[in-house]
XYZ file of C-alpha atoms in Angstrom:
579
model
C -80.129 46.329 -36.385
C -81.282 50.307 -37.709
C -81.481 48.651 -41.285
C -83.279 46.422 -40.437
C -86.071 48.552 -38.752
C -85.930 50.847 -40.777
C -86.661 48.493 -43.614
C -89.769 46.398 -41.748
C -90.927 50.144 -41.424
C -90.276 51.093 -44.949
C -92.778 47.300 -45.375
C -95.427 47.634 -42.612
C -96.279 51.344 -44.714
C -96.465 50.044 -47.581
C -98.926 47.364 -46.785
C -100.683 50.399 -44.493
C -101.495 52.429 -47.206
C -101.804 50.037 -49.753
C -103.995 48.385 -47.473
C -105.884 50.328 -45.357
C -106.229 53.485 -46.902
C -109.814 53.382 -48.054
C -110.772 56.940 -48.170
C -108.709 59.930 -49.446
C -107.383 60.490 -46.598
C -104.849 58.948 -44.320
C -104.616 55.149 -43.382
C -107.603 53.315 -41.004
C -104.817 50.861 -39.253
C -100.880 51.568 -39.329
C -99.027 49.302 -38.109
C -95.410 50.994 -39.115
C -95.108 52.737 -35.731
C -94.674 49.903 -33.629
C -91.613 48.801 -34.630
C -90.533 52.072 -34.080
C -91.838 52.170 -30.745
C -90.783 48.465 -29.398
C -86.621 48.781 -30.725
C -86.476 52.357 -28.697
C -88.002 49.970 -25.600
C -85.583 47.188 -26.395
C -83.003 48.223 -27.785
C -79.666 49.317 -26.207
C -79.386 53.806 -26.036
C -77.057 54.102 -28.039
C -78.634 52.357 -31.372
C -81.634 55.206 -30.735
C -80.438 57.854 -32.986
C -80.195 55.418 -35.565
C -83.464 53.326 -34.922
C -85.272 56.591 -35.673
C -83.223 57.762 -38.921
C -83.375 54.922 -40.530
C -87.000 54.839 -39.099
C -87.440 58.451 -40.958
C -86.129 57.671 -43.996
C -88.571 54.336 -44.198
C -91.591 56.609 -43.870
C -90.289 59.111 -46.197
C -89.730 57.010 -49.400
C -93.252 54.665 -48.553
C -95.040 57.907 -48.282
C -93.362 59.028 -51.808
C -93.084 55.441 -53.231
C -96.903 54.847 -53.036
C -98.811 57.532 -51.580
C -100.290 60.758 -53.548
C -99.141 63.002 -50.585
C -95.235 63.015 -51.457
C -95.230 66.355 -51.595
C -95.756 66.647 -47.425
C -93.402 63.121 -47.313
C -91.343 64.848 -44.417
C -94.609 66.279 -42.381
C -95.404 62.448 -42.007
C -91.910 61.888 -41.407
C -91.959 64.112 -37.862
C -95.893 62.440 -37.408
C -94.774 59.186 -37.956
C -91.182 59.588 -35.700
C -93.002 61.760 -33.070
C -95.206 60.158 -32.458
C -92.898 56.363 -31.347
C -90.649 58.826 -29.576
C -93.632 60.339 -27.539
C -95.155 56.918 -26.713
C -91.887 55.694 -26.182
C -90.626 59.234 -23.058
C -94.408 58.098 -21.680
C -93.406 54.739 -21.130
C -89.741 55.207 -19.901
C -90.549 58.399 -18.067
C -92.876 55.549 -15.502
C -90.878 52.688 -15.159
C -92.218 50.386 -17.926
C -89.922 50.700 -20.901
C -87.546 47.851 -20.129
C -90.182 45.684 -18.824
C -93.106 46.291 -21.459
C -95.179 43.641 -21.309
C -94.048 41.852 -18.476
C -96.057 43.600 -16.098
C -99.965 44.540 -15.706
C -98.684 48.097 -14.445
C -97.156 48.171 -17.875
C -100.246 48.272 -19.422
C -102.201 50.925 -19.267
C -99.108 53.034 -19.993
C -98.842 51.671 -22.959
C -102.234 52.353 -23.354
C -102.627 55.813 -22.391
C -99.012 56.448 -24.113
C -99.047 54.400 -27.020
C -102.437 54.341 -27.907
C -104.047 57.574 -26.942
C -101.883 60.195 -26.131
C -98.725 60.330 -28.981
C -101.384 59.736 -31.960
C -103.600 62.549 -30.978
C -100.993 64.679 -30.715
C -98.993 64.185 -33.753
C -102.275 63.863 -35.892
C -102.205 67.437 -35.754
C -99.023 67.659 -38.094
C -101.292 65.563 -40.882
C -105.060 67.244 -39.970
C -102.619 70.909 -40.694
C -100.931 69.417 -43.690
C -103.391 67.909 -45.319
C -105.826 70.886 -44.866
C -103.489 73.240 -46.701
C -103.047 70.176 -49.586
C -106.331 70.227 -50.458
C -108.601 71.680 -48.239
C -109.163 68.193 -46.002
C -112.064 67.975 -43.191
C -109.844 68.418 -39.795
C -111.416 66.369 -37.230
C -112.342 63.892 -40.410
C -108.560 63.242 -40.691
C -107.708 63.478 -37.309
C -110.520 60.705 -36.112
C -109.131 58.483 -38.555
C -104.974 59.034 -37.131
C -105.479 58.786 -33.597
C -107.564 55.080 -34.684
C -105.693 53.760 -36.786
C -102.120 54.792 -35.450
C -103.024 54.035 -31.326
C -104.581 51.023 -32.702
C -102.229 50.040 -35.637
C -99.685 50.521 -32.019
C -101.838 48.304 -29.570
C -101.395 45.321 -32.232
C -98.469 45.435 -33.593
C -96.032 46.657 -30.538
C -96.130 43.895 -29.088
C -95.021 41.437 -32.018
C -93.018 43.485 -32.726
C -91.418 43.923 -29.691
C -90.752 39.649 -29.668
C -89.150 39.961 -32.974
C -86.672 42.748 -31.274
C -86.398 42.284 -27.599
C -84.250 39.073 -28.190
C -85.209 35.160 -26.928
C -84.668 36.584 -23.439
C -87.255 38.440 -23.500
C -89.774 35.639 -25.183
C -88.670 33.020 -23.032
C -89.761 35.111 -20.110
C -92.924 36.956 -21.646
C -94.305 31.990 -22.592
C -95.566 29.653 -21.122
C -95.497 26.181 -23.255
C -91.670 26.598 -24.974
C -92.872 23.958 -27.440
C -92.492 24.592 -31.144
C -94.653 22.237 -32.489
C -97.771 23.634 -30.620
C -97.069 27.268 -30.806
C -97.146 26.577 -34.701
C -100.173 23.840 -33.944
C -102.100 26.243 -31.700
C -101.348 29.598 -34.539
C -102.796 26.983 -37.367
C -105.573 26.652 -35.440
C -106.622 30.332 -34.079
C -105.369 30.878 -38.156
C -108.073 28.036 -39.944
C -110.953 29.661 -37.238
C -109.924 33.357 -38.378
C -110.368 32.233 -42.039
C -113.780 30.009 -41.250
C -114.859 33.601 -39.659
C -114.139 36.297 -41.907
C -114.578 35.186 -45.067
C -117.878 34.072 -44.634
C -120.545 36.849 -44.471
C -124.442 35.030 -43.610
C -123.637 34.256 -39.533
C -122.436 36.630 -36.836
C -119.351 34.103 -35.869
C -116.648 37.350 -34.173
C -117.227 35.403 -30.659
C -115.843 32.201 -32.482
C -112.387 32.703 -32.572
C -111.762 34.443 -29.290
C -111.076 30.672 -27.561
C -108.449 30.165 -29.975
C -106.917 33.207 -29.141
C -107.722 32.440 -24.921
C -106.164 28.775 -26.004
C -103.291 29.979 -27.318
C -102.501 33.092 -24.441
C -103.046 29.944 -21.452
C -100.618 27.679 -22.923
C -97.979 30.751 -24.848
C -98.536 33.857 -22.157
C -97.734 36.594 -24.254
C -96.755 35.608 -27.685
C -99.611 33.705 -28.323
C -101.494 36.688 -27.134
C -100.009 38.837 -29.234
C -99.426 37.213 -32.162
C -102.681 35.970 -32.062
C -104.247 39.345 -32.041
C -102.292 40.429 -35.274
C -102.941 37.248 -37.211
C -106.845 37.911 -36.835
C -106.099 41.688 -37.428
C -104.369 40.373 -40.708
C -106.410 38.361 -41.963
C -110.277 39.692 -40.565
C -108.744 43.372 -42.204
C -108.054 41.892 -45.485
C -111.263 40.225 -45.709
C -113.124 43.314 -44.351
C -111.376 45.350 -46.631
C -112.455 42.966 -49.703
C -116.097 43.418 -48.260
C -116.353 40.030 -46.690
C -117.275 38.451 -42.718
C -119.538 39.040 -39.965
C -118.942 43.309 -40.147
C -120.484 43.223 -43.398
C -123.581 42.643 -41.367
C -123.826 46.067 -40.010
C -126.320 47.474 -40.948
C -123.913 50.824 -42.074
C -121.543 52.494 -44.951
C -118.249 51.176 -45.165
C -116.256 53.330 -43.094
C -118.858 52.384 -40.965
C -118.263 49.530 -40.554
C -114.717 49.133 -40.872
C -114.742 51.810 -37.604
C -116.521 48.771 -35.851
C -113.773 46.453 -36.548
C -111.310 48.306 -35.262
C -113.291 48.279 -32.219
C -113.410 44.742 -32.911
C -109.619 44.508 -32.524
C -109.425 47.043 -29.256
C -111.209 44.621 -27.422
C -109.617 41.473 -28.736
C -106.312 43.195 -27.688
C -107.617 44.627 -24.560
C -109.099 41.394 -24.209
C -106.108 38.279 -24.605
C -102.493 40.432 -23.432
C -103.334 41.784 -20.118
C -105.097 38.050 -19.521
C -101.925 36.849 -21.071
C -99.684 39.285 -19.026
C -101.390 38.307 -15.660
C -100.672 34.507 -16.372
C -96.731 35.158 -17.238
C -96.956 37.133 -14.506
C -98.149 34.968 -11.624
C -95.959 32.746 -12.494
C -92.880 34.092 -12.842
C -93.907 35.296 -9.032
C -95.184 31.725 -7.839
C -91.507 30.222 -8.878
C -89.688 33.420 -7.611
C -91.858 31.846 -4.033
C -91.310 28.752 -4.781
C -87.613 29.288 -5.690
C -88.006 31.722 -1.849
C -89.479 28.695 -0.192
C -86.320 26.448 -1.419
C -83.960 29.201 -0.700
C -85.897 29.272 3.380
C -86.463 25.122 3.082
C -82.837 24.605 2.727
C -81.076 27.448 5.394
C -83.137 25.881 7.731
C -82.678 22.117 7.407
C -79.231 22.872 7.931
C -78.960 26.116 9.560
C -77.810 26.716 13.414
C -80.521 28.490 14.552
C -83.482 27.834 14.838
C -85.965 29.346 12.120
C -89.636 29.563 13.681
C -92.539 30.548 11.440
C -95.975 31.753 12.936
C -99.134 32.113 13.116
C -100.060 35.608 13.612
C -101.497 34.772 17.501
C -97.917 33.555 17.812
C -98.885 29.522 17.029
C -95.930 27.603 15.746
C -96.160 26.694 12.139
C -93.307 25.665 11.401
C -89.447 24.829 13.402
C -86.619 23.951 11.557
C -84.450 20.880 13.219
C -81.851 22.683 14.506
C -84.770 22.415 17.378
C -84.109 19.332 18.283
C -80.425 20.334 19.011
C -80.050 23.286 20.673
C -83.604 23.187 22.215
C -84.433 18.618 22.964
C -87.800 19.641 20.847
C -89.134 17.348 18.239
C -90.291 20.352 15.517
C -93.206 18.000 14.390
C -94.399 18.228 17.809
C -94.200 21.842 18.358
C -96.647 23.061 14.791
C -99.819 23.944 16.751
C -98.617 24.542 19.624
C -97.687 28.685 21.450
C -94.459 29.929 21.094
C -94.975 31.555 24.221
C -94.765 28.102 26.214
C -91.200 27.954 25.225
C -90.356 31.438 27.211
C -89.179 31.624 31.034
C -92.441 33.486 32.019
C -90.321 36.273 33.885
C -89.616 37.052 29.941
C -92.581 36.552 28.628
C -94.108 39.914 28.988
C -91.691 41.458 27.043
C -91.107 38.734 24.660
C -95.260 38.984 23.512
C -94.249 42.864 23.455
C -91.560 42.664 20.653
C -94.422 39.862 18.820
C -96.489 42.752 18.944
C -94.132 45.373 17.575
C -93.113 43.154 14.488
C -96.801 43.046 13.727
C -97.848 46.503 13.848
C -94.086 47.318 12.692
C -93.519 44.356 9.702
C -91.486 46.525 7.273
C -88.715 46.293 9.775
C -86.885 43.239 12.402
C -87.242 43.194 15.733
C -84.681 41.459 18.383
C -85.189 40.465 21.849
C -83.201 38.387 24.245
C -84.593 36.320 26.317
C -84.419 33.399 28.621
C -86.274 30.174 26.956
C -86.775 26.165 28.177
C -85.538 23.343 26.861
C -87.057 20.589 26.703
C -85.781 18.883 30.304
C -86.836 22.086 31.781
C -83.551 23.650 31.730
C -83.774 27.811 31.386
C -81.117 29.269 28.475
C -80.190 32.508 26.833
C -81.271 33.116 23.322
C -81.876 36.299 21.040
C -84.820 36.064 18.657
C -84.586 38.257 15.517
C -87.700 38.435 14.502
C -90.375 39.657 11.295
C -93.973 39.505 9.899
C -94.433 38.882 6.332
C -97.269 40.089 4.305
C -98.997 38.118 1.875
C -100.405 41.121 0.205
C -104.213 40.029 0.603
C -103.728 39.936 4.683
C -102.151 42.400 6.718
C -99.867 40.592 8.355
C -100.121 35.737 7.198
C -97.281 35.187 8.887
C -94.346 36.131 11.928
C -90.930 34.210 10.694
C -87.990 33.779 14.136
C -84.879 32.790 14.160
C -83.472 32.115 17.448
C -80.481 31.924 18.314
C -78.025 29.944 21.474
C -76.807 32.943 23.516
C -75.379 30.224 26.381
C -71.651 30.749 25.733
C -72.302 34.188 24.668
C -73.509 34.476 27.995
C -71.474 32.754 29.782
C -68.253 34.680 28.079
C -69.664 38.151 29.493
C -70.535 36.768 32.702
C -66.509 35.747 32.581
C -65.683 38.696 31.296
C -67.960 40.634 34.025
C -66.237 38.488 37.258
C -62.924 38.898 36.067
C -63.160 42.687 36.117
C -65.217 43.260 39.201
C -63.172 40.665 41.524
C -59.803 40.229 42.403
C -57.837 37.541 40.501
C -56.167 35.930 43.997
C -59.358 36.018 46.627
C -62.322 35.839 44.194
C -63.515 39.086 45.946
C -64.658 42.567 44.925
C -61.885 44.783 43.396
C -61.053 48.414 44.413
C -63.253 49.336 41.526
C -66.418 47.100 42.267
C -66.518 47.770 45.580
C -66.202 51.719 45.799
C -69.281 51.346 43.193
C -71.003 50.112 46.025
C -70.128 52.086 48.127
C -71.213 54.683 46.050
C -75.040 53.080 45.855
C -75.335 52.687 49.249
C -74.597 56.888 49.592
C -76.834 57.608 46.946
C -79.230 60.858 48.114
C -82.441 58.484 47.301
C -81.186 55.530 49.745
C -82.824 55.881 53.622
C -81.815 52.611 54.808
C -78.674 52.417 57.182
C -75.263 51.289 55.602
C -71.666 50.319 57.599
C -68.532 50.192 56.293
C -65.174 48.438 57.492
C -61.934 49.103 56.589
C -59.776 45.879 57.993
C -55.759 45.410 57.564
C -53.733 42.956 58.516
C -51.268 43.393 61.404
C -47.394 42.967 60.518
C -47.943 41.018 56.682
C -44.570 42.768 55.868
C -43.199 39.785 58.400
C -45.128 37.095 57.209
C -43.753 37.900 53.725
C -40.294 38.604 55.434
C -39.646 35.291 57.694
C -42.666 33.192 55.575
C -41.956 33.515 52.439
C -44.243 35.354 49.131
C -46.354 32.140 49.188
C -47.434 31.731 52.866
C -47.946 35.367 52.549
C -50.693 34.724 49.175
C -52.312 31.623 51.878
C -52.592 33.750 54.724
C -53.970 36.376 52.360
C -56.546 33.222 50.693
C -57.372 32.084 54.411
C -58.781 35.230 55.325
C -61.008 35.317 52.549
C -62.614 32.412 53.193
C -62.877 33.318 56.441
C -64.122 36.570 55.340
C -66.742 34.123 52.723
C -67.833 31.891 56.163
C -68.979 34.201 58.868
C -71.029 36.810 57.226
C -73.722 37.374 55.043
C -74.718 36.846 51.349
C -75.776 40.686 51.101
C -72.760 42.209 52.536
C -70.246 43.240 50.111
C -66.512 42.225 50.889
C -63.726 43.329 48.352
C -59.863 43.597 48.592
C -58.383 47.444 48.088
C -54.944 45.673 47.730
C -51.668 44.705 49.284
C -53.271 42.918 52.554
C -56.166 46.053 53.028
C -59.772 44.377 52.601
C -63.621 46.232 52.802
C -66.693 45.496 54.515
C -69.640 47.052 53.604
C -72.826 46.024 55.383
C -76.419 47.641 53.711
C -78.751 47.267 56.746
C -77.134 47.225 59.335
C -76.469 49.361 62.677
C -72.538 49.981 63.875
C -73.509 47.985 66.947
C -74.461 45.464 65.208
C -71.395 46.037 62.094
C -69.170 45.789 65.558
C -70.492 42.232 65.854
C -69.560 41.019 63.124
C -66.258 42.155 62.461
C -65.810 41.130 66.228
C -67.049 37.610 64.691
C -63.943 37.740 61.783
C -61.550 39.063 63.778
C -61.529 36.151 66.290
C -62.390 33.376 63.801
C -59.101 34.331 61.783
C -56.979 35.238 65.420
C -57.873 31.091 66.301
C -56.825 29.790 62.520
C -53.752 28.764 61.600
C -52.249 29.452 58.496
C -50.212 25.504 57.352
C -47.171 25.765 55.256
C -44.117 23.780 54.262
C -42.163 25.549 57.236
C -44.676 24.776 60.212
C -47.468 26.853 61.396
C -48.519 31.130 61.972
C -51.090 32.777 63.447
C -52.021 36.429 61.826
C -54.568 38.801 63.330
C -56.490 42.010 61.901
C -57.321 45.536 62.502
C -60.859 47.064 61.713
C -61.891 50.163 61.460
C -65.544 51.334 61.087
C -67.295 54.304 59.939
C -71.506 54.591 58.834
C -72.382 55.348 55.354
C -74.846 57.617 55.241
C -76.462 59.884 52.305
C -75.081 63.619 53.602
C -71.338 61.687 53.921
C -69.243 61.528 50.079
C -68.135 57.970 49.780
C -64.532 60.032 50.029
C -65.312 60.675 53.477
C -66.531 57.755 54.435
C -63.224 55.714 53.454
C -61.317 58.626 55.589
C -63.029 58.163 58.852
C -63.007 54.411 58.804
C -59.301 55.005 57.699
C -58.546 56.914 60.899
C -60.964 54.531 63.142
C -57.831 51.707 61.437
C -55.260 53.251 62.494
C -56.849 53.958 66.205
C -57.048 50.388 66.571
C -53.459 49.919 64.984
C -52.412 52.393 68.000
C -54.084 50.903 70.358
C -52.896 47.683 69.920
C -53.780 45.916 66.751
C -56.276 42.531 66.938
C -59.243 44.861 67.495
C -62.359 47.049 65.747
C -62.872 50.795 66.478
C -65.681 52.453 65.388
C -65.422 56.239 63.850
C -65.898 59.182 65.864
C -69.107 60.212 65.630
């Protein structure tokens, strides 16, 4: 690859010196450096040294063979290779080396780096060399070098990239892939350009613009790059030979050549950015189409509901899974408010998350809420939502993924029930009941409360005489009696074995004692029926007040003391703790 690039550099340098060196100075259109610049951008890093070395040899050989400046050939080697390296360093530093002419941002970077900065800086080398060698005007040399090399980079680099960039670069930069169509377009452009420049009677410089634009539209970057290069080659040959519309310009031959250079720069800055923009828009459109196809495929087959909303919350799209999860027809939801699918109590929270997504579109937002199904039921859902911007408006839409949480919530409720209830009786277990007692004893609570500690009398005899199965039946029967004779807000717990507890929120001691007596009498009348017969059982109860000045442990000790007194007084009775 390096040898081929070096040979191409040598041939382009010969052509530039032979055809465009019209004064006793440097060439007026130098395209050779474009070959090295394109190679540095397109080829792997391990080839760069060989590429620079090959082009240095090509530059030295071309200057030695045909240029009158062979004594200072090394200075031209430094200037030519340095120009390509400076331009490549600028383009690479700004992150455009591997996508040159594939994005609109790369074009101004290329124009500034390769068309202005690099030739301006490296032009100082031939300025000094020619001034020392033959006293050439420094400003004249520097101007010719800057314009000729800058224009040569603009015109030559795109074509060199098509050659060195490989099939992927060509395919990614063109629209119509037909080689026959490309050949026809180029033949038409060349024909129009020849007709324009091999006559000197009419100002037809605008004439090649039309086929150039057509080539750029159909073949994107390839059409624009090769089209501009063809116009430059034909126009330069004709202008140097004394033909073309440029001859109508009133001025010296140097002025006419300068105007032609300006004409080529305008063609480049018109056609290449236009083609690059079209190719970039096409790639963007293909990306959007592919993304939309993936989104539709996922939406049509996903179990979660996918919604696209307008910024005001109106549904624009609903995936088919909304039929399975919510019972809604997806088409019927379009144009309705997504908030109508949320339970009224949760609408404020869901609206807040929607507003947060609009405010911060760079991240996803999550919320759990109760939603409504088509038959009016409430189910738990999880929604992850994110705003989308199209680059023109701040927010173009909001995309939401909704997942049914009914099974998860049921599992969570079951786990919570298992963690807080006694597995035999279904009452609160000891830990959960202690939590309720701590809440009632909290310092910020002002309402009265009572705590009752209950213990079944002589329960060991039940197990010994009737068996453990009968003992379990007695416990279950007592649990049912507690539920039937107490309020829904009263907390009932089994602390372990035959020991139970009741927490009466908002009851005075007299009312709590009456409730305990109601439970005690109901148990006294109750008979436990087993296979061996039936038996009765009684309960002793101790009550203590719950106040903010006592700890739960202290309340428990007071109730236990009252319970001990009830047992000492003959059992089957309720006793209040001493004040």
